[in-house]
Tab-separated table of C-alpha atoms and ligand atoms in Angstrom:
chain	number	residue	atom	x	y	z
A	1	MET	CA	7.320	114.676	95.638
A	2	LYS	CA	10.376	112.584	94.868
A	3	ILE	CA	13.325	113.020	97.264
A	4	GLU	CA	16.705	111.409	96.604
A	5	THR	CA	19.772	111.473	98.818
A	6	VAL	CA	23.357	110.656	97.852
A	7	THR	CA	25.560	109.648	100.784
A	8	ILE	CA	28.337	107.310	101.896
A	9	PHE	CA	26.109	106.412	104.895
A	10	PRO	CA	22.724	105.243	103.517
A	11	ASP	CA	21.778	103.924	106.983
A	12	TYR	CA	21.430	107.488	108.239
A	13	PHE	CA	18.167	107.663	106.299
A	14	ALA	CA	16.429	104.722	107.983
A	15	PRO	CA	14.184	107.183	109.927
A	16	LEU	CA	12.475	108.136	106.640
A	17	SER	CA	10.317	105.035	106.969
A	18	LEU	CA	9.139	105.935	110.495
A	19	SER	CA	6.017	107.773	111.618
A	20	LEU	CA	4.298	110.262	109.329
A	21	LEU	CA	6.983	110.143	106.661
A	22	GLY	CA	6.652	106.360	106.437
A	23	LYS	CA	2.899	106.706	106.044
A	24	ALA	CA	3.281	109.430	103.404
A	25	GLN	CA	5.550	107.103	101.489
A	26	ASN	CA	3.085	104.219	101.699
A	27	SER	CA	0.250	106.453	100.474
A	28	GLY	CA	2.308	107.662	97.502
A	29	ILE	CA	2.605	111.335	98.542
A	30	LEU	CA	6.370	110.903	98.981
A	31	ASN	CA	8.924	108.767	97.206
A	32	PHE	CA	12.339	108.486	98.900
A	33	VAL	CA	15.361	106.988	97.152
A	34	VAL	CA	18.719	106.699	98.924
A	35	HIS	CA	21.892	106.202	96.843
A	36	ASP	CA	25.208	104.873	98.156
A	37	LEU	CA	27.899	107.185	96.749
A	38	ARG	CA	30.565	104.499	97.145
A	39	GLY	CA	28.803	102.448	94.483
A	40	PHE	CA	29.795	105.102	91.934
A	41	SER	CA	33.515	104.972	92.742
A	42	THR	CA	35.455	103.295	89.959
A	43	ASN	CA	38.879	103.304	91.641
A	44	ASN	CA	40.609	100.361	93.330
A	45	HIS	CA	39.627	100.846	96.945
A	46	HIS	CA	36.238	102.445	96.272
A	47	ALA	CA	37.728	105.705	97.490
A	48	VAL	CA	35.457	108.737	97.417
A	49	ASP	CA	37.967	111.379	98.568
A	50	ASP	CA	41.551	112.609	98.202
A	51	THR	CA	43.873	115.261	99.629
A	52	PRO	CA	43.171	118.930	98.827
A	53	TYR	CA	45.141	120.767	96.124
A	54	GLY	CA	46.997	123.614	97.799
A	55	GLY	CA	47.510	121.597	100.951
A	56	GLY	CA	45.748	121.739	104.284
A	57	ALA	CA	43.946	119.397	106.631
A	58	GLY	CA	41.358	116.809	105.757
A	59	MET	CA	40.102	115.221	102.569
A	60	VAL	CA	37.961	116.466	99.689
A	61	MET	CA	35.323	114.372	97.942
A	62	LEU	CA	36.180	113.444	94.350
A	63	PRO	CA	34.252	115.231	91.560
A	64	GLU	CA	34.331	112.189	89.284
A	65	VAL	CA	32.471	110.020	91.804
A	66	TRP	CA	29.837	112.751	92.407
A	67	GLY	CA	29.431	113.256	88.644
A	68	GLN	CA	28.796	109.560	88.093
A	69	ALA	CA	26.235	109.533	90.912
A	70	LEU	CA	24.411	112.754	90.006
A	71	ASP	CA	24.272	112.562	86.181
A	72	PRO	CA	21.515	109.901	86.045
A	73	ILE	CA	19.592	111.378	88.988
A	74	LEU	CA	19.407	114.953	87.711
A	75	VAL	CA	16.398	114.828	85.419
A	76	ASN	CA	14.774	118.069	84.194
A	77	ASP	CA	13.087	120.226	86.861
A	78	THR	CA	15.099	119.292	89.936
A	79	ASP	CA	16.392	121.150	92.995
A	80	LEU	CA	19.922	119.944	93.840
A	81	ILE	CA	20.814	120.727	97.460
A	82	ILE	CA	24.528	120.631	98.279
A	83	LEU	CA	24.832	120.455	102.075
A	84	THR	CA	27.714	122.451	103.513
A	85	PRO	CA	28.249	124.588	106.660
A	86	ALA	CA	29.327	127.331	104.205
A	87	GLY	CA	25.931	127.381	102.488
A	88	LYS	CA	22.973	129.740	102.743
A	89	ARG	CA	21.047	129.315	106.007
A	90	PHE	CA	17.999	127.082	105.775
A	91	ASP	CA	14.819	128.613	107.185
A	92	GLN	CA	11.033	128.221	107.103
A	93	ASN	CA	10.809	130.478	104.046
A	94	LEU	CA	13.113	128.196	102.029
A	95	ALA	CA	11.239	125.133	103.358
A	96	GLU	CA	8.037	126.596	101.905
A	97	LYS	CA	9.662	127.348	98.560
A	98	LEU	CA	11.136	123.865	98.331
A	99	SER	CA	7.812	122.276	99.301
A	100	ALA	CA	6.622	123.353	95.799
A	101	SER	CA	9.363	121.264	94.158
A	102	LYS	CA	8.576	118.003	92.373
A	103	HIS	CA	12.057	116.561	92.790
A	104	ILE	CA	14.746	117.344	95.359
A	105	VAL	CA	18.215	115.731	95.407
A	106	PHE	CA	20.358	116.043	98.543
A	107	ALA	CA	24.142	115.720	98.052
A	108	CYS	CA	25.574	114.864	101.454
A	109	GLY	CA	29.209	115.852	101.732
A	110	ARG	CA	31.598	114.452	104.337
A	111	TYR	CA	35.184	115.384	105.195
A	112	GLU	CA	36.080	118.949	104.144
A	113	GLY	CA	33.372	118.942	101.520
A	114	ILE	CA	32.896	118.208	97.829
A	115	ASP	CA	35.293	119.447	95.089
A	116	ASP	CA	33.767	122.830	94.126
A	117	ARG	CA	33.717	121.920	90.446
A	118	VAL	CA	30.666	119.758	91.159
A	119	ARG	CA	28.711	122.866	92.200
A	120	GLN	CA	30.143	124.826	89.261
A	121	HIS	CA	29.279	122.142	86.715
A	122	TYR	CA	25.655	121.656	87.744
A	123	SER	CA	25.175	125.445	88.055
A	124	SER	CA	26.083	125.999	84.390
A	125	ASP	CA	23.653	127.285	81.708
A	126	GLN	CA	23.247	123.792	80.326
A	127	TYR	CA	21.567	122.677	83.590
A	128	CYS	CA	19.791	125.975	84.194
A	129	ALA	CA	18.073	125.483	80.794
A	130	ARG	CA	16.768	122.145	82.097
A	131	ASN	CA	15.415	123.774	85.256
A	132	ILE	CA	18.059	122.180	87.436
A	133	ARG	CA	18.597	124.603	90.326
A	134	VAL	CA	21.650	124.219	92.612
A	135	HIS	CA	21.499	125.430	96.219
A	136	GLU	CA	24.360	125.309	98.749
A	137	ILE	CA	22.621	125.087	102.109
A	138	SER	CA	23.633	125.063	105.798
A	139	ILE	CA	21.130	124.358	108.591
A	140	GLY	CA	22.810	126.578	111.192
A	141	ASP	CA	25.941	128.090	112.659
A	142	TYR	CA	27.708	124.973	113.895
A	143	VAL	CA	29.711	122.259	112.160
A	144	LEU	CA	28.378	118.726	111.707
A	145	GLY	CA	30.377	115.684	110.623
A	146	GLY	CA	28.480	115.580	107.340
A	147	GLY	CA	25.361	116.606	105.504
A	148	GLU	CA	23.210	113.552	106.358
A	149	VAL	CA	21.634	114.927	109.533
A	150	ALA	CA	21.139	118.296	107.838
A	151	ALA	CA	19.319	116.540	104.969
A	152	LEU	CA	17.019	114.818	107.469
A	153	VAL	CA	16.243	118.151	109.103
A	154	MET	CA	15.400	119.717	105.749
A	155	ILE	CA	13.320	116.713	104.616
A	156	GLU	CA	11.210	116.863	107.764
A	157	ALA	CA	10.687	120.631	107.532
A	158	ILE	CA	9.798	120.499	103.826
A	159	THR	CA	7.588	117.392	103.705
A	160	ARG	CA	5.371	118.322	106.660
A	161	LEU	CA	4.169	121.259	104.515
A	162	LEU	CA	2.799	118.903	101.821
A	163	PRO	CA	-0.949	118.213	101.771
A	164	GLY	CA	-1.681	114.872	103.397
A	165	VAL	CA	1.615	114.440	105.256
A	166	LEU	CA	0.542	115.845	108.654
A	167	GLY	CA	-1.967	113.850	110.667
A	168	ASN	CA	-3.832	117.059	111.530
A	169	PRO	CA	-3.711	119.665	108.718
A	170	GLU	CA	-5.159	122.270	111.115
A	171	SER	CA	-1.828	122.327	112.960
A	172	LEU	CA	-0.498	124.020	109.784
A	173	ALA	CA	-3.384	126.384	109.139
A	174	GLU	CA	-4.120	127.674	112.633
A	175	GLU	CA	-3.863	131.469	112.704
A	176	SER	CA	-2.107	131.541	116.077
A	177	HIS	CA	1.094	130.386	114.353
A	178	ASN	CA	3.640	133.109	113.585
A	179	GLU	CA	5.131	133.793	110.150
A	180	ASP	CA	7.681	131.013	110.750
A	181	GLY	CA	4.901	128.494	111.277
A	182	TYR	CA	5.131	127.726	114.973
A	183	VAL	CA	3.160	128.518	118.127
A	184	GLU	CA	5.064	131.056	120.256
A	185	TYR	CA	3.004	131.096	123.437
A	186	PRO	CA	3.433	128.471	126.178
A	187	ASN	CA	1.010	125.538	126.082
A	188	PHE	CA	-0.784	123.625	128.855
A	189	THR	CA	-2.988	120.545	129.064
A	190	LYS	CA	-4.487	118.360	131.818
A	191	PRO	CA	-4.328	118.338	134.816
A	192	PRO	CA	-5.143	121.932	135.899
A	193	THR	CA	-2.468	121.694	138.636
A	194	TRP	CA	0.735	119.654	138.343
A	195	ARG	CA	3.373	119.591	141.122
A	196	ASP	CA	1.794	122.693	142.691
A	197	ILE	CA	1.960	124.623	139.401
A	198	ALA	CA	-1.468	125.800	138.213
A	199	VAL	CA	-2.392	126.460	134.573
A	200	PRO	CA	-2.983	130.220	134.082
A	201	GLU	CA	-6.642	130.690	135.057
A	202	ILE	CA	-7.581	132.685	131.972
A	203	LEU	CA	-6.988	129.559	129.818
A	204	LEU	CA	-9.777	127.745	131.702
A	205	SER	CA	-12.208	130.674	131.372
A	206	GLY	CA	-13.572	129.994	127.892
A	207	ASN	CA	-13.175	133.736	127.098
A	208	HIS	CA	-11.495	133.495	123.690
A	209	ALA	CA	-10.743	137.217	123.311
A	210	GLU	CA	-9.001	137.327	126.709
A	211	ILE	CA	-7.177	134.072	125.962
A	212	ALA	CA	-5.858	135.509	122.677
A	213	LYS	CA	-4.641	138.645	124.551
A	214	TRP	CA	-2.930	136.564	127.239
A	215	ARG	CA	-1.220	134.401	124.623
A	216	ALA	CA	0.050	137.400	122.623
A	217	ALA	CA	1.561	138.900	125.778
A	218	ALA	CA	3.104	135.573	126.844
A	219	ALA	CA	4.569	135.081	123.365
A	220	GLU	CA	6.137	138.542	123.464
A	221	GLU	CA	7.639	137.925	126.886
A	222	ARG	CA	9.124	134.637	125.697
A	223	ALA	CA	10.513	136.165	122.474
A	224	GLU	CA	12.242	138.908	124.530
A	225	LYS	CA	13.883	136.322	126.810
A	226	ASN	CA	15.238	134.454	123.797
A	227	LEU	CA	16.910	137.501	122.223
B	301	6GU	CL1	24.619	121.256	105.725
B	301	6GU	N1	26.826	120.310	106.821
B	301	6GU	C1	27.747	120.257	107.773
B	301	6GU	N2	28.790	119.406	107.643
B	301	6GU	N3	27.730	121.025	108.866
B	301	6GU	C2	26.681	121.833	108.972
B	301	6GU	C3	25.674	121.952	108.023
B	301	6GU	C4	25.783	121.156	106.922
B	301	6GU	N4	24.790	122.873	108.415
B	301	6GU	C5	25.237	123.303	109.582
B	301	6GU	N5	26.386	122.695	109.926
């Protein structure tokens, strides 16, 4: 999978070379390319934003700069993710869908966002015919300073689903994971007692049917608390 990000802060993406993602890149499973948006600004001060038409606070990112950056990157069969707190909520289901993509481009907006004509332009029939799919995505109900951290979150959630990225593929396949892909029951490891707190005895029993029952009940109790 090829993943490209367009940002005015390329340094935000340094973590992509760490840990499992770094290894996946070295083994050729993943190919990350980070583009500096400012390099596509043709105006005097390398500006990437201007004041909003209609007035109001903040600055809006210039469509011309984004067009120059995205035109050469948007080859046929690409998912273009525009990161904005006003987008559709990212979840495990979308992570799974996007993990089937060959090419994902993350457009990281700053300030009050990107001029909406960028979304409109790349959503037109001309791009649809080339299998270029535009998604406006938010990672949750809070406001970040920009899309960079959101892109990192999405990249981690999507790429860990690819064959060969996780150290232990069984952590993906294990049936005790819920539909969202995570273990819901509380976990314990050595020692059997830590600071006077004992591991629930059933987990040391070796009785797998009883352990499964205990875990299901503990998961339910936890889910109720988090409502
Ligand atoms: Cl994608 N961007 C920003 N700026 N804030 C967010 C977000 C994205 N998702 C949640 N909050």
